[in-house]
Amino acid sequence: MMAPVIEARAAGYSVRGKALVHAASLALDEGRITAIIGPNGAGKSTFLKLLSGELVPDVGQIRSLGTDIGALPPWRLACRRAVMAQASRLAFPFLVHEIVRMGLEGYGARAAGGFGGIVEGALARADAAHLAGRQYQTLSGGEQQRVQFARTLCQLEAGRRIEPRQALLLDEPIASLDLCHQLALMDAVREAAHGEGVAVLAVLHDLNLAAHYADYLVAMNGGRIVATGVPSEVMTPGLIRAVFRVDVGAMPDIAGPAILPQFCRRIDEPTAA
Amino acid sequence: MSAMLSDLSTVVVLASRARQRVRLAMGISALALGVLAALSIANGAVSVPLADLPRILFGAGEGAERYSLVVLNIRLPRTILVMLVGAALALSGAIMQGLFRNPLADPGLVGVSSGAALAAGITIVLGDLIFGGRAGSLPFALLPLGAFLGGLASTFLLYGIATRRGRTSIATMLLAGIALGALSGAMSGFLSYLSDDRQLRDLTFWALGSFAGASWTKVSAVAPVLFALVISAPFLARGLNALAIGEAEAYHLGFRVQIIKAGSIVLVALAVGVSVAAAGVIGFVGIVVPHLVRLMLGADHRTLLPLSAMGGAVLLIAADLVARSVVAPAELPIGIVTAAMGAPFFLWLLLRRELGIE
């Protein structure tokens, strides 16, 4: 059994005595989408930051291919995992293709040359090719999110030459996307997992999308992992009621229309934009 | 497939167009720098014919001796010092803006320069007290060191006050800068009561900035620091680019964020320190130049840093020409000239942000 690309071993993290994550253990398997669901303040983002190496656990360990993540030089880690954080603002007027190219920068000097086409490919896979020459600051929130996604794809593609076993960590990657682009982005994520064998971890708020796309589901509440397994096992009305305090199971009794996306029928034609 | 190809060419075309613009800007700045440098060497109390310049600079010929003393001992070191300080100030402005993730950061504006000037003032006054008041005997090396430490202390203080969780609050930064500047000013003012006539003259000189005392010694003190800045710029530029997305993101991309931040702070403090030691406080170069470069050539620090250095040299040498000619044969402190040019520009920047153009 090979050591996982990234794994948490009873990792805990607290701020001023308050534990945000309690002894959480999770292994990210390659070729699989793992989704974390849970209410606000459940510790999802903190757990993702522990797994990415951004935060150092107070107790327990985060390991990557058998090594403690803190012992790896940042560039090496960058070859092994890419991270898409929640929306960040940019201070300067960078162009979109410059942002995506930054996926190559951390270790650019070490694996110089031969990066032709990677930026373009990543932009295309994130459905952002037409934005390449635009100023990032002038884009809408959803467009910015797609560009950041393209940056992570670019980083993975380039890092693969050095580290063939990789992980992709996404913190609410579809939060500001329209329905069509939510599906498009999750399809691209699925392609990275199933097609290229990347171990994907995504924090998702849309339970339907989580159930549809995740191969493995992790439910968190109050800083603890409360359930893990395949979606059909985890996402039960009982768990939803316990974790989110919402009754589900029946069609909601609301006046307006309810939309159920037809996952298999995403129309692949280019959008009007 | 055809869609892929056209996407591919878009990015390649964008990149090559950007490179062309950068080359053009480099050429224009180099040309402007050459012309202004020649004017700077030729102009002054003794006016040197431009046509004689090459002969004077590159081997004396007939009739060159008449000017060579003025040119080689006064004008040339001054011109070179102005260019070096201009480049150092604009570079440190660009680096500081990248570090603070904020286009309005400037060493002069946020109190780093006045901190350096205060430390220089302390060195002048207390140095004389310690070394027994031997006027002018203070080794020049002490001043840059003092100014550097002052700049370093103010930068750390400012960064500590204005930055929380990797975010720099612009309001806090500017206000803290005002407070730091006022504090340094008050202490500098207090120093003036402790000082004698010569020290007082020196203190005024630090506060307003001047190149009147330019010498080869000062050139040799500034040059190595600028050299260090230029050497580390390419490494720093990539890090600052990543930092623009965010500190966490820069780490995710594979950068050692703490090293980049510490390196930036030390380099800015060094550059501002030696600049202040050599020529006093000269404001606004660090904010005007990087901003214009960003406006014309984009935000990529790999372009921004070298072109800011060139632009800073061009701007300051032009300002020095103005300072020398407005009230000739006397000369204005150059800090007055850069403030007169830079302050309206800064207000214009604030207005643009206020109106949401940026």
Short mmCIF file of C-alpha atoms in Angstrom, two decimals, chain B residues 34-218:
data_model
loop_
_atom_site.label_atom_id
_atom_site.label_comp_id
_atom_site.label_asym_id
_atom_site.label_seq_id
_atom_site.Cartn_x
_atom_site.Cartn_y
_atom_site.Cartn_z
CA GLY B 34 21.39 59.64 -21.97
CA VAL B 35 20.10 63.04 -23.12
CA LEU B 36 19.25 64.19 -19.60
CA ALA B 37 22.59 63.00 -18.25
CA ALA B 38 24.43 64.97 -20.94
CA LEU B 39 22.35 68.07 -20.13
CA SER B 40 22.99 67.57 -16.42
CA ILE B 41 26.74 67.39 -16.98
CA ALA B 42 26.78 70.39 -19.32
CA ASN B 43 24.53 72.74 -17.34
CA GLY B 44 25.61 74.80 -14.38
CA ALA B 45 27.61 77.80 -13.25
CA VAL B 46 30.31 76.89 -15.78
CA SER B 47 28.51 75.81 -18.90
CA VAL B 48 30.26 73.02 -20.77
CA PRO B 49 29.72 72.79 -24.54
CA LEU B 50 27.85 69.55 -25.23
CA ALA B 51 30.11 68.84 -28.18
CA ASP B 52 33.13 68.68 -25.87
CA LEU B 53 31.58 66.11 -23.54
CA PRO B 54 32.82 62.95 -25.25
CA ARG B 55 36.38 64.27 -25.31
CA ILE B 56 36.29 65.24 -21.65
CA LEU B 57 34.76 61.95 -20.52
CA PHE B 58 36.73 59.56 -22.68
CA GLY B 59 40.27 60.92 -22.67
CA ALA B 60 41.40 64.52 -22.62
CA GLY B 61 42.21 66.24 -25.88
CA GLU B 62 42.88 69.80 -26.95
CA GLY B 63 41.21 72.33 -24.69
CA ALA B 64 39.47 69.68 -22.58
CA GLU B 65 41.43 70.46 -19.41
CA ARG B 66 39.49 73.67 -18.96
CA TYR B 67 36.33 71.73 -18.17
CA SER B 68 37.57 68.36 -17.04
CA LEU B 69 37.97 69.42 -13.40
CA VAL B 70 34.38 70.64 -13.19
CA VAL B 71 33.00 67.72 -15.12
CA LEU B 72 34.95 64.88 -13.52
CA ASN B 73 34.90 66.07 -9.90
CA ILE B 74 31.54 67.82 -9.62
CA ARG B 75 29.10 67.24 -12.45
CA LEU B 76 29.79 63.59 -13.21
CA PRO B 77 29.55 62.29 -9.63
CA ARG B 78 26.44 64.39 -9.10
CA THR B 79 24.79 63.11 -12.26
CA ILE B 80 25.61 59.50 -11.42
CA LEU B 81 24.47 59.91 -7.82
CA VAL B 82 21.18 61.43 -8.95
CA MET B 83 20.57 58.51 -11.31
CA LEU B 84 21.48 55.91 -8.68
CA VAL B 85 19.30 57.49 -6.00
CA GLY B 86 16.41 57.94 -8.46
CA ALA B 87 16.63 54.29 -9.45
CA ALA B 88 16.91 53.14 -5.82
CA LEU B 89 13.92 55.22 -4.71
CA ALA B 90 11.65 54.10 -7.55
CA LEU B 91 12.72 50.47 -7.09
CA SER B 92 12.11 50.57 -3.37
CA GLY B 93 8.71 52.17 -4.00
CA ALA B 94 7.77 49.38 -6.42
CA ILE B 95 9.02 46.68 -4.04
CA MET B 96 7.22 48.23 -1.08
CA GLN B 97 3.95 48.44 -3.02
CA GLY B 98 4.32 44.77 -3.93
CA LEU B 99 5.11 43.85 -0.34
CA PHE B 100 2.15 45.77 1.07
CA ARG B 101 -0.04 44.62 -1.83
CA ASN B 102 -0.99 48.25 -2.17
CA PRO B 103 -0.21 50.70 -4.99
CA LEU B 104 -0.18 53.70 -2.63
CA ALA B 105 2.76 52.62 -0.49
CA ASP B 106 5.81 54.84 -0.83
CA PRO B 107 8.83 55.05 1.46
CA GLY B 108 8.55 58.85 1.57
CA LEU B 109 4.82 58.90 2.13
CA VAL B 110 4.61 56.32 4.89
CA GLY B 111 7.40 57.60 7.09
CA VAL B 112 10.24 55.24 6.16
CA SER B 113 12.29 58.09 4.71
CA SER B 114 11.63 60.36 7.66
CA GLY B 115 12.58 57.53 10.00
CA ALA B 116 15.82 57.18 8.07
CA ALA B 117 16.33 60.94 8.16
CA LEU B 118 15.74 61.00 11.92
CA ALA B 119 18.32 58.27 12.41
CA ALA B 120 20.71 60.21 10.18
CA GLY B 121 20.03 63.32 12.26
CA ILE B 122 20.69 61.43 15.48
CA THR B 123 23.92 60.16 13.95
CA ILE B 124 24.97 63.71 13.02
CA VAL B 125 24.22 65.28 16.38
CA LEU B 126 25.08 62.46 18.74
CA GLY B 127 27.95 61.29 16.57
CA ASP B 128 29.57 64.69 16.99
CA LEU B 129 28.91 64.59 20.71
CA ILE B 130 30.50 61.17 20.99
CA PHE B 131 33.41 61.89 18.68
CA GLY B 132 34.06 65.22 20.41
CA GLY B 133 32.57 67.65 17.91
CA ARG B 134 35.31 67.37 15.30
CA ALA B 135 33.29 69.06 12.57
CA GLY B 136 33.08 67.04 9.40
CA SER B 137 35.27 64.27 10.75
CA LEU B 138 32.36 61.86 11.03
CA PRO B 139 33.07 58.92 8.77
CA PHE B 140 30.57 58.90 5.93
CA ALA B 141 29.95 55.18 6.43
CA LEU B 142 28.22 55.85 9.76
CA LEU B 143 25.47 57.92 8.16
CA PRO B 144 24.21 55.29 5.71
CA LEU B 145 24.33 52.75 8.50
CA GLY B 146 22.30 54.97 10.82
CA ALA B 147 19.86 55.85 8.05
CA PHE B 148 19.52 52.18 7.10
CA LEU B 149 18.72 51.17 10.65
CA GLY B 150 16.20 54.01 10.91
CA GLY B 151 14.56 52.95 7.65
CA LEU B 152 14.51 49.31 8.76
CA ALA B 153 12.92 50.15 12.11
CA SER B 154 10.21 52.29 10.51
CA THR B 155 9.44 49.67 7.85
CA PHE B 156 9.07 46.91 10.44
CA LEU B 157 6.96 49.13 12.66
CA LEU B 158 4.73 50.15 9.78
CA TYR B 159 4.33 46.60 8.54
CA GLY B 160 3.51 45.40 12.03
CA ILE B 161 0.90 48.10 12.56
CA ALA B 162 -0.81 48.05 9.17
CA THR B 163 -0.82 44.36 8.29
CA ARG B 164 -3.20 41.88 9.86
CA ARG B 165 -3.39 38.33 8.57
CA GLY B 166 -1.54 39.23 5.37
CA ARG B 167 -3.86 42.10 4.54
CA THR B 168 -2.59 45.63 4.62
CA SER B 169 -5.21 48.20 5.43
CA ILE B 170 -4.51 51.24 3.27
CA ALA B 171 -6.11 53.63 5.75
CA THR B 172 -4.08 52.24 8.66
CA MET B 173 -0.91 52.30 6.58
CA LEU B 174 -1.29 55.93 5.47
CA LEU B 175 -2.39 57.10 8.92
CA ALA B 176 0.36 55.18 10.67
CA GLY B 177 2.76 56.67 8.12
CA ILE B 178 1.57 60.17 8.97
CA ALA B 179 1.99 59.43 12.68
CA LEU B 180 5.47 57.98 12.18
CA GLY B 181 6.42 60.91 9.97
CA ALA B 182 5.14 63.43 12.50
CA LEU B 183 6.97 61.67 15.33
CA SER B 184 10.21 61.59 13.36
CA GLY B 185 9.67 65.24 12.44
CA ALA B 186 9.14 66.23 16.06
CA MET B 187 12.25 64.39 17.15
CA SER B 188 14.25 65.87 14.29
CA GLY B 189 12.98 69.29 15.36
CA PHE B 190 14.11 68.59 18.90
CA LEU B 191 17.52 67.59 17.58
CA SER B 192 17.84 70.97 15.92
CA TYR B 193 17.83 72.56 19.39
CA LEU B 194 20.75 70.40 20.41
CA SER B 195 22.79 71.13 17.33
CA ASP B 196 25.22 73.85 16.35
CA ASP B 197 25.14 75.87 13.14
CA ARG B 198 26.86 73.33 10.96
CA GLN B 199 24.72 70.49 12.26
CA LEU B 200 21.61 72.60 11.74
CA ARG B 201 22.57 73.15 8.11
CA ASP B 202 23.10 69.41 7.75
CA LEU B 203 19.73 68.63 9.35
CA THR B 204 17.88 70.99 7.00
CA PHE B 205 19.66 69.31 4.16
CA TRP B 206 18.35 65.87 5.23
CA ALA B 207 14.82 67.13 5.62
CA LEU B 208 14.48 68.63 2.15
CA GLY B 209 16.88 66.62 0.06
CA SER B 210 19.72 67.93 -2.06
CA PHE B 211 22.47 66.71 -4.34
CA ALA B 212 24.67 69.75 -3.78
CA GLY B 213 27.11 67.69 -1.74
CA ALA B 214 27.48 64.91 -4.30
CA SER B 215 30.88 63.26 -4.40
CA TRP B 216 32.50 60.08 -5.59
CA THR B 217 32.47 58.87 -1.97
CA LYS B 218 28.69 59.05 -1.89
#
